[in-house]
C-alpha positions as a printed NumPy array, in Angstrom:
array([[-31.142,   1.001,  -5.661],
       [-29.96 ,  -0.311,  -2.3  ],
       [-26.576,  -1.692,  -1.32 ],
       [-25.771,  -4.224,   1.333],
       [-23.044,  -3.561,   3.896],
       [-20.406,  -5.507,   1.904],
       [-20.972,  -3.358,  -1.19 ],
       [-20.934,  -0.176,   0.891],
       [-17.619,  -1.063,   2.566],
       [-16.051,  -1.858,  -0.804],
       [-17.047,   1.586,  -2.089],
       [-15.713,   3.515,   0.929],
       [-13.284,   5.997,  -0.607],
       [-12.672,   7.966,   2.599],
       [ -9.725,   5.833,   3.725],
       [ -6.624,   6.081,   1.527],
       [ -5.392,   2.881,  -0.09 ],
       [ -2.215,   1.336,   1.225],
       [  0.656,   0.012,  -0.825],
       [  1.663,  -3.161,   0.976],
       [  4.847,  -5.183,   1.133],
       [  6.451,  -7.943,   3.16 ],
       [  9.283,  -7.463,   5.636],
       [ 11.181,  -9.608,   8.13 ],
       [ 11.928,  -8.535,  11.682],
       [ 15.734,  -8.655,  12.011],
       [ 16.241,  -6.991,  15.395],
       [ 14.295,  -5.692,  18.369],
       [ 15.836,  -2.906,  20.452],
       [ 13.668,  -1.635,  23.27 ],
       [ 10.425,  -0.312,  21.824],
       [ 11.705,  -0.381,  18.223],
       [ 11.657,  -3.291,  15.775],
       [ 14.043,  -3.221,  12.821],
       [ 12.717,  -4.684,   9.592],
       [ 14.182,  -5.534,   6.187],
       [ 11.915,  -5.592,   3.164],
       [ 11.658,  -8.831,   1.222],
       [ 13.193,  -8.809,  -2.215],
       [ 10.485,  -9.614,  -4.744],
       [ 10.839, -12.498,  -7.166],
       [ 10.647, -10.145, -10.13 ],
       [ 13.664,  -8.18 ,  -8.964],
       [ 16.571,  -8.802, -11.318],
       [ 14.491, -10.437, -14.041],
       [ 13.381,  -7.342, -15.936],
       [ 15.002,  -6.059, -19.118],
       [ 16.835,  -3.245, -17.316],
       [ 18.313,  -5.455, -14.587],
       [ 21.855,  -4.923, -15.88 ],
       [ 21.592,  -1.186, -15.141],
       [ 19.715,  -1.543, -11.855],
       [ 21.42 ,  -1.137,  -8.492],
       [ 19.147,  -3.732,  -6.89 ],
       [ 20.853,  -6.689,  -8.589],
       [ 24.506,  -5.768,  -9.032],
       [ 25.19 ,  -2.665,  -7.012],
       [ 28.036,  -2.039,  -4.623],
       [ 28.648,  -4.636,  -1.952],
       [ 26.924,  -7.87 ,  -1.156],
       [ 23.201,  -8.599,  -1.021],
       [ 23.397,  -8.478,   2.781],
       [ 24.916,  -4.973,   2.677],
       [ 22.202,  -3.737,   0.294],
       [ 19.428,  -5.214,   2.46 ],
       [ 20.947,  -3.692,   5.601],
       [ 20.932,  -0.286,   3.897],
       [ 17.175,  -0.702,   3.303],
       [ 16.439,  -1.477,   6.981],
       [ 13.804,   0.604,   8.675],
       [ 12.429,   0.901,  12.196],
       [  8.867,   0.603,  13.451],
       [  7.493,   1.073,  16.929],
       [  7.059,  -2.407,  18.355],
       [  3.484,  -2.042,  19.651],
       [  2.335,  -5.447,  18.378],
       [  5.179,  -7.28 ,  20.173],
       [  7.119,  -8.414,  17.131],
       [  9.967, -10.904,  17.533],
       [ 13.085, -11.531,  15.457],
       [ 12.41 , -13.734,  12.448],
       [  8.739, -12.833,  12.137],
       [  7.304, -12.032,   8.707],
       [  4.946,  -9.048,   8.6  ],
       [  3.   ,  -6.96 ,   6.119],
       [  3.805,  -3.255,   6.217],
       [  2.217,  -0.492,   4.2  ],
       [  2.458,   3.118,   3.248],
       [ -0.435,   5.298,   2.154],
       [ -0.73 ,   5.526,  -1.597],
       [ -1.103,   9.309,  -1.469],
       [  2.115,   9.577,   0.567],
       [  3.913,   7.602,  -2.124],
       [  2.587,  10.007,  -4.754],
       [  3.643,  13.038,  -2.667],
       [  7.141,  11.594,  -2.258],
       [  7.44 ,  10.905,  -5.993],
       [  6.313,  14.409,  -6.891],
       [  8.73 ,  15.868,  -4.361],
       [ 11.673,  13.854,  -5.675],
       [ 11.041,  14.335,  -9.378],
       [  8.576,  17.124, -10.192],
       [ 10.048,  19.899,  -8.044],
       [ 13.635,  19.65 ,  -9.384],
       [ 12.43 ,  19.155, -12.964],
       [ 10.018,  22.098, -12.829],
       [ 12.664,  24.38 , -11.297],
       [ 15.233,  23.361, -13.923],
       [ 12.873,  23.822, -16.876],
       [ 11.473,  27.063, -15.482],
       [ 14.931,  28.552, -14.985],
       [ 15.966,  27.422, -18.465],
       [ 12.869,  28.897, -20.099],
       [ 13.304,  32.219, -18.313],
       [ 16.993,  32.393, -19.233],
       [ 16.283,  31.552, -22.871],
       [ 13.574,  34.212, -23.011],
       [ 15.704,  36.855, -21.268],
       [ 19.152,  36.199, -22.777],
       [ 18.608,  33.99 , -25.804],
       [ 22.013,  32.344, -25.312],
       [ 22.402,  28.589, -25.091],
       [ 25.304,  28.776, -22.64 ],
       [ 23.391,  31.09 , -20.303],
       [ 20.334,  28.851, -20.618],
       [ 22.371,  25.778, -19.687],
       [ 23.918,  27.557, -16.693],
       [ 20.465,  28.693, -15.57 ],
       [ 19.144,  25.14 , -15.913],
       [ 21.967,  23.79 , -13.725],
       [ 21.253,  26.507, -11.15 ],
       [ 17.512,  25.762, -11.351],
       [ 18.159,  22.061, -10.825],
       [ 20.301,  22.802,  -7.768],
       [ 17.587,  25.085,  -6.384],
       [ 14.908,  22.477,  -7.122],
       [ 16.91 ,  19.754,  -5.371],
       [ 17.281,  22.006,  -2.323],
       [ 13.549,  22.693,  -2.243],
       [ 12.815,  18.986,  -2.702],
       [ 15.118,  18.144,   0.199],
       [ 13.318,  20.62 ,   2.467],
       [  9.934,  19.303,   1.341],
       [ 11.005,  15.683,   1.918],
       [ 12.229,  16.617,   5.404],
       [  8.842,  18.166,   6.122],
       [  6.988,  15.053,   4.885],
       [  9.299,  12.827,   6.926],
       [  8.969,  14.876,  10.122],
       [  5.17 ,  14.631,   9.883],
       [  5.476,  10.857,   9.572],
       [  3.852,  10.756,   6.136],
       [  6.596,   8.587,   4.666],
       [  6.899,   6.109,   7.537],
       [  5.726,   2.55 ,   6.88 ],
       [  2.943,   1.237,   9.1  ],
       [  2.496,  -2.239,  10.575],
       [ -0.591,  -3.836,   9.035],
       [ -0.573,  -7.481,  10.11 ],
       [  1.537, -10.558,  10.707],
       [  1.96 , -12.737,   7.63 ],
       [  2.28 , -16.465,   7.174],
       [  4.767, -17.828,   4.657],
       [  2.102, -18.544,   2.016],
       [  0.249, -15.224,   2.303],
       [  0.358, -12.633,  -0.472],
       [ -0.158,  -8.884,  -0.161],
       [ -3.514,  -7.292,  -0.904],
       [ -3.708,  -5.871,  -4.391],
       [ -5.727,  -2.635,  -4.55 ]])
């Protein structure tokens, strides 16, 4: 069984997949370009849109978009108004999700289980769970700072995008 070069490149699992999204360049300051992510068409149309901060939230749409602004080094010479595709490694997204959710949850449940085993009192168990959650949130914050300082969570410039171009689905 032989594969041609197209089949081989499609089966290359050494490079991590990227989660891609569109953004607009809203400002350029020195060597940094400031981008705002595009709001997707599905945003606000799901069944939980009434409880979501993306649709209603505090402030205007402009204020919410400004809060989501992020900076990229302007190596490709981006200009204000340009539409680009940015991406983040899929494994970095998984690491960030685990950091934000799994660490606090595991610490809370672990502290609660230990307190229930040791004391057998519901009030002590609840207090231990609150303390475990606080500890887990602190650990998650330190872990997120470490991921951020290494640049794992920073979006990367992938390419310029035309108005009719869609992101790559992997």
